[in-house]
mmCIF file of N, CA, C and O and ligand atoms in Angstrom:
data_model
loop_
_atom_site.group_PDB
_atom_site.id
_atom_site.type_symbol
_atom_site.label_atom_id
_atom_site.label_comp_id
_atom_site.label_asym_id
_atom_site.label_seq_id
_atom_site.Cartn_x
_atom_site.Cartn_y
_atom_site.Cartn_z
ATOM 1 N N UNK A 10 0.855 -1.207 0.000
ATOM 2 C CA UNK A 10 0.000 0.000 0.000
ATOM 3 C C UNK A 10 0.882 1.246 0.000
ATOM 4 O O UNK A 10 1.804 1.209 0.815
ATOM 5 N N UNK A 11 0.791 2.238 -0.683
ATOM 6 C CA UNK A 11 1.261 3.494 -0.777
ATOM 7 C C UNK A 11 0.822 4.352 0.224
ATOM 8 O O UNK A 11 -0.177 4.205 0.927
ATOM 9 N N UNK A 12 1.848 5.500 0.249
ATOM 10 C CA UNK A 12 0.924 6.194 1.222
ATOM 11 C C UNK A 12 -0.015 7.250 1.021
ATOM 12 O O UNK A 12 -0.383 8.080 1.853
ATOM 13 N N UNK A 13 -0.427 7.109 -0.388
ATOM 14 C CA UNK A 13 -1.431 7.879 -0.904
ATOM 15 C C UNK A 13 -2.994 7.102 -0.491
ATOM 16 O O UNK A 13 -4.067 7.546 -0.081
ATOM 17 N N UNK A 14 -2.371 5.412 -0.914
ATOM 18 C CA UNK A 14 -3.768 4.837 -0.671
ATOM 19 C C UNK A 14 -4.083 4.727 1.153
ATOM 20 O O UNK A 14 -5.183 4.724 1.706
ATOM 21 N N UNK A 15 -2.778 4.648 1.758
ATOM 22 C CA UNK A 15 -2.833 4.923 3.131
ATOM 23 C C UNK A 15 -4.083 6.385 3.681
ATOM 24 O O UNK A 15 -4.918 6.506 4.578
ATOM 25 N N UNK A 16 -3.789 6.893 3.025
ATOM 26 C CA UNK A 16 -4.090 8.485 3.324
ATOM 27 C C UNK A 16 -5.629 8.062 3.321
ATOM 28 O O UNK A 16 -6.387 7.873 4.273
ATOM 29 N N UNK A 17 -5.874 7.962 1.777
ATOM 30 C CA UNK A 17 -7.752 7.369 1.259
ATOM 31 C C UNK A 17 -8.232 6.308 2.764
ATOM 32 O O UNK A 17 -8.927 6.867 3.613
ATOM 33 N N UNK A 18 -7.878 5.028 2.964
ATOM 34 C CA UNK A 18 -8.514 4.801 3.560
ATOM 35 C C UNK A 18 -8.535 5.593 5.128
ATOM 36 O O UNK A 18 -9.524 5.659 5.857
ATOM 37 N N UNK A 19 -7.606 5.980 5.326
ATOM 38 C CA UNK A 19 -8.326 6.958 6.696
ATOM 39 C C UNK A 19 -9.584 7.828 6.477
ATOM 40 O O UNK A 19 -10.476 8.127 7.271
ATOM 41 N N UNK A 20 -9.415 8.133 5.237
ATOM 42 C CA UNK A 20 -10.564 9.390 5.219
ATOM 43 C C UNK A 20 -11.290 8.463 5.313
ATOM 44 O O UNK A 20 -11.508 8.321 6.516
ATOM 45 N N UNK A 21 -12.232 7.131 4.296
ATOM 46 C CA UNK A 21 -12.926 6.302 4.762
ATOM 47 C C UNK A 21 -13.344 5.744 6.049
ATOM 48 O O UNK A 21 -14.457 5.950 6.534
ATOM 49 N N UNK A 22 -12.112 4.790 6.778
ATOM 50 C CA UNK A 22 -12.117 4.413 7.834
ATOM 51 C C UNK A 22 -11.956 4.890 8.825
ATOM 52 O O UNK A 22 -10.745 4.848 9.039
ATOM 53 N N UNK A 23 -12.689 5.564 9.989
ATOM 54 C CA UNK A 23 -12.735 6.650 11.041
ATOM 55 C C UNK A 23 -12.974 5.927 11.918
ATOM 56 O O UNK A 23 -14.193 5.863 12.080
ATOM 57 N N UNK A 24 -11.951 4.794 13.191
ATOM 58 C CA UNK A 24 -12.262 3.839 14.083
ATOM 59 C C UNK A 24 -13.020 4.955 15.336
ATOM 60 O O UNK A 24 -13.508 4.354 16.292
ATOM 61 N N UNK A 25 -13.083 5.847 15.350
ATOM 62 C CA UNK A 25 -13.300 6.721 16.211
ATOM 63 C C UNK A 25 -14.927 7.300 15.609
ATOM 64 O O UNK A 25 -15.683 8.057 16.218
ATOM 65 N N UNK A 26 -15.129 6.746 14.393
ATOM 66 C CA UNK A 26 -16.915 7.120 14.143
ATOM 67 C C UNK A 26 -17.846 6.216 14.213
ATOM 68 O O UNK A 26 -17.778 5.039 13.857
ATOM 69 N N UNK A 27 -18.798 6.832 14.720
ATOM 70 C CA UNK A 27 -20.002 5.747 14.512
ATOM 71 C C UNK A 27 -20.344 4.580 13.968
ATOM 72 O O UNK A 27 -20.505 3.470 14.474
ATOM 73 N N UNK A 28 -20.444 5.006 12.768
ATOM 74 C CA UNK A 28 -20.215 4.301 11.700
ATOM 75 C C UNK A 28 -19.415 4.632 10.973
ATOM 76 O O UNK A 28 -18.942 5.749 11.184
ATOM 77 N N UNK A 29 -18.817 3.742 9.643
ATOM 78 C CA UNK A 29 -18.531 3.573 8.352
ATOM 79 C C UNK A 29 -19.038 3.195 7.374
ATOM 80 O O UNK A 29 -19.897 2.327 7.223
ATOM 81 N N UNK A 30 -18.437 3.945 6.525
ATOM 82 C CA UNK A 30 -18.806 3.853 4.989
ATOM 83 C C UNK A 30 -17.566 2.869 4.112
ATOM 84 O O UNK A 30 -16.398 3.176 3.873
ATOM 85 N N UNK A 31 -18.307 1.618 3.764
ATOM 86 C CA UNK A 31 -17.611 0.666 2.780
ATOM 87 C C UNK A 31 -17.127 0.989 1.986
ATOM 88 O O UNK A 31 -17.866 1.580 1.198
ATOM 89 N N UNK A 32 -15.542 0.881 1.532
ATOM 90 C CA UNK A 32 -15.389 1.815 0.343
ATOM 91 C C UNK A 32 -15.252 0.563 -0.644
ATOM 92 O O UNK A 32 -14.326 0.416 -1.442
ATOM 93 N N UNK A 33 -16.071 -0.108 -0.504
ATOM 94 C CA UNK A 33 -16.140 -1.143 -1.800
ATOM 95 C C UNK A 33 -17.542 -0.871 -2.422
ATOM 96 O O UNK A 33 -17.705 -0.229 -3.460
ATOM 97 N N UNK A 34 -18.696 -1.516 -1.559
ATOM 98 C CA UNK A 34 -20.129 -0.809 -1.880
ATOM 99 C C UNK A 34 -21.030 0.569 -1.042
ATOM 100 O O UNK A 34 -22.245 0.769 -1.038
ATOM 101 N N UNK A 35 -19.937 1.365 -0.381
ATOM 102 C CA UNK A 35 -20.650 2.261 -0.041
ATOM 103 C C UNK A 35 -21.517 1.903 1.365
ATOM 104 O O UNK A 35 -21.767 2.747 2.226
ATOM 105 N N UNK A 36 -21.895 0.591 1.424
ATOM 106 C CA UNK A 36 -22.649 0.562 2.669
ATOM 107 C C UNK A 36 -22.670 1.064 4.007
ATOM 108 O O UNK A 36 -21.995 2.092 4.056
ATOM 109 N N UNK A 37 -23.132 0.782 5.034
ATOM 110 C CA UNK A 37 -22.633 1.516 6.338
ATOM 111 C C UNK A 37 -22.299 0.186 7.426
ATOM 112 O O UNK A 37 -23.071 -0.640 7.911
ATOM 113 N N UNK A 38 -20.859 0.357 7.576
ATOM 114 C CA UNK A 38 -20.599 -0.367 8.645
ATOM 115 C C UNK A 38 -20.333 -0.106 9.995
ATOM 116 O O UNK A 38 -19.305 0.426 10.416
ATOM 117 N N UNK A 39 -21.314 -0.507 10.685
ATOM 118 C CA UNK A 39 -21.546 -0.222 12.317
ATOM 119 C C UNK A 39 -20.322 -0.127 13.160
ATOM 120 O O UNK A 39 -19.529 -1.059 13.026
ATOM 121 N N UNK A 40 -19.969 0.949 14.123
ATOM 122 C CA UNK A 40 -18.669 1.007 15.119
ATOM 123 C C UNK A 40 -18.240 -0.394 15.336
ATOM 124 O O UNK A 40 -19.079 -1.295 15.359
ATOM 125 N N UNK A 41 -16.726 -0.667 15.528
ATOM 126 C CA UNK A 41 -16.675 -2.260 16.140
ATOM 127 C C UNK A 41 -16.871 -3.392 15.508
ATOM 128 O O UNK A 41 -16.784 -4.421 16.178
ATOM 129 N N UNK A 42 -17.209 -3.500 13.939
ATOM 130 C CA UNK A 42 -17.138 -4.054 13.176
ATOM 131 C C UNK A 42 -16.240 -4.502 12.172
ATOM 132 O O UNK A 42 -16.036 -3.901 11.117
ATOM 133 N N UNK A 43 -15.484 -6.016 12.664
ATOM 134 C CA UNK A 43 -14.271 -5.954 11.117
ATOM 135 C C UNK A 43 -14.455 -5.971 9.838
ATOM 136 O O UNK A 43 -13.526 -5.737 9.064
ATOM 137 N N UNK A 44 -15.365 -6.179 9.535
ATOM 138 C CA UNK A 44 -16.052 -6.563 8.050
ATOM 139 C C UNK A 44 -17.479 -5.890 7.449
ATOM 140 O O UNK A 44 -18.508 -5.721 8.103
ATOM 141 N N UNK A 45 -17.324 -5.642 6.412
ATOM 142 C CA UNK A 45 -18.780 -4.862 5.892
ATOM 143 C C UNK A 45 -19.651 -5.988 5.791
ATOM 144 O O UNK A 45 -19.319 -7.042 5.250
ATOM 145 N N UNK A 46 -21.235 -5.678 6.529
ATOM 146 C CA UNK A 46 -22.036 -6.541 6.763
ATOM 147 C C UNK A 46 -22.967 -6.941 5.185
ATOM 148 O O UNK A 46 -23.805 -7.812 4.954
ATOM 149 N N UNK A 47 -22.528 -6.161 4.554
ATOM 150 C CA UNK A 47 -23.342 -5.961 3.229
ATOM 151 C C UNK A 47 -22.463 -6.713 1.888
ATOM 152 O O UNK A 47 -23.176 -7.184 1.002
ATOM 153 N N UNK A 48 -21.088 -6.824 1.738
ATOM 154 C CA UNK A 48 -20.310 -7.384 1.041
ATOM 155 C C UNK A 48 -19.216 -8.052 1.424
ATOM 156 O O UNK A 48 -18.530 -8.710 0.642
ATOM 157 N N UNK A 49 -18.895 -7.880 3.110
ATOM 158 C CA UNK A 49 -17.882 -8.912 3.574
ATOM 159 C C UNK A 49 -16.070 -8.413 3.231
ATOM 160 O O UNK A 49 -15.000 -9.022 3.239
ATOM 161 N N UNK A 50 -16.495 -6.986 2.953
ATOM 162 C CA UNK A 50 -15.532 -6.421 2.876
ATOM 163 C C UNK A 50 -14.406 -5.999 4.441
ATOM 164 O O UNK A 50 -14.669 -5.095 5.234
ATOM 165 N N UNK A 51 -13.033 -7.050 4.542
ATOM 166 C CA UNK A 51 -12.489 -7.275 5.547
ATOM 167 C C UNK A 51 -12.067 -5.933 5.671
ATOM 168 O O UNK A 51 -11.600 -5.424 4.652
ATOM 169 N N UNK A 52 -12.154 -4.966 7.120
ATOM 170 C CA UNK A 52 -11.523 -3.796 6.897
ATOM 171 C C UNK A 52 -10.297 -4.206 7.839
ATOM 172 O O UNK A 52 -9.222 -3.813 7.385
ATOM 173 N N UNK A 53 -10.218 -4.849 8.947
ATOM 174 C CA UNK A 53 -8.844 -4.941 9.620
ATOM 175 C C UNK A 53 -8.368 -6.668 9.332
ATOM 176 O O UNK A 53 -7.290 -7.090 9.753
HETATM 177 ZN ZN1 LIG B 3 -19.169 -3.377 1.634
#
């Protein structure tokens, strides 16, 4: 990973928000969650 794409997923991934936003389909993944519940997208 570069640290450009480093950079992108922070803006995405905010362990400190509510939720998240999947940056595969956009969905919303709930605080405390490793994986997007909607496509199984592994975030840690
Ligand atoms: Zn997803």
């Amino acid at each position: 990973m570069t640290a450009e794409e480093a950079a992108a997923a922070d803006a995405v991934i905010d362990l400190d928000a509510d939720e998240n936003s999947c940056p595969a389909c956009m969905g919303t993944i709930p605080r405390g969650s490793p994986s997007c519940p909607d496509c199984g997208l592994r975030l840690f």
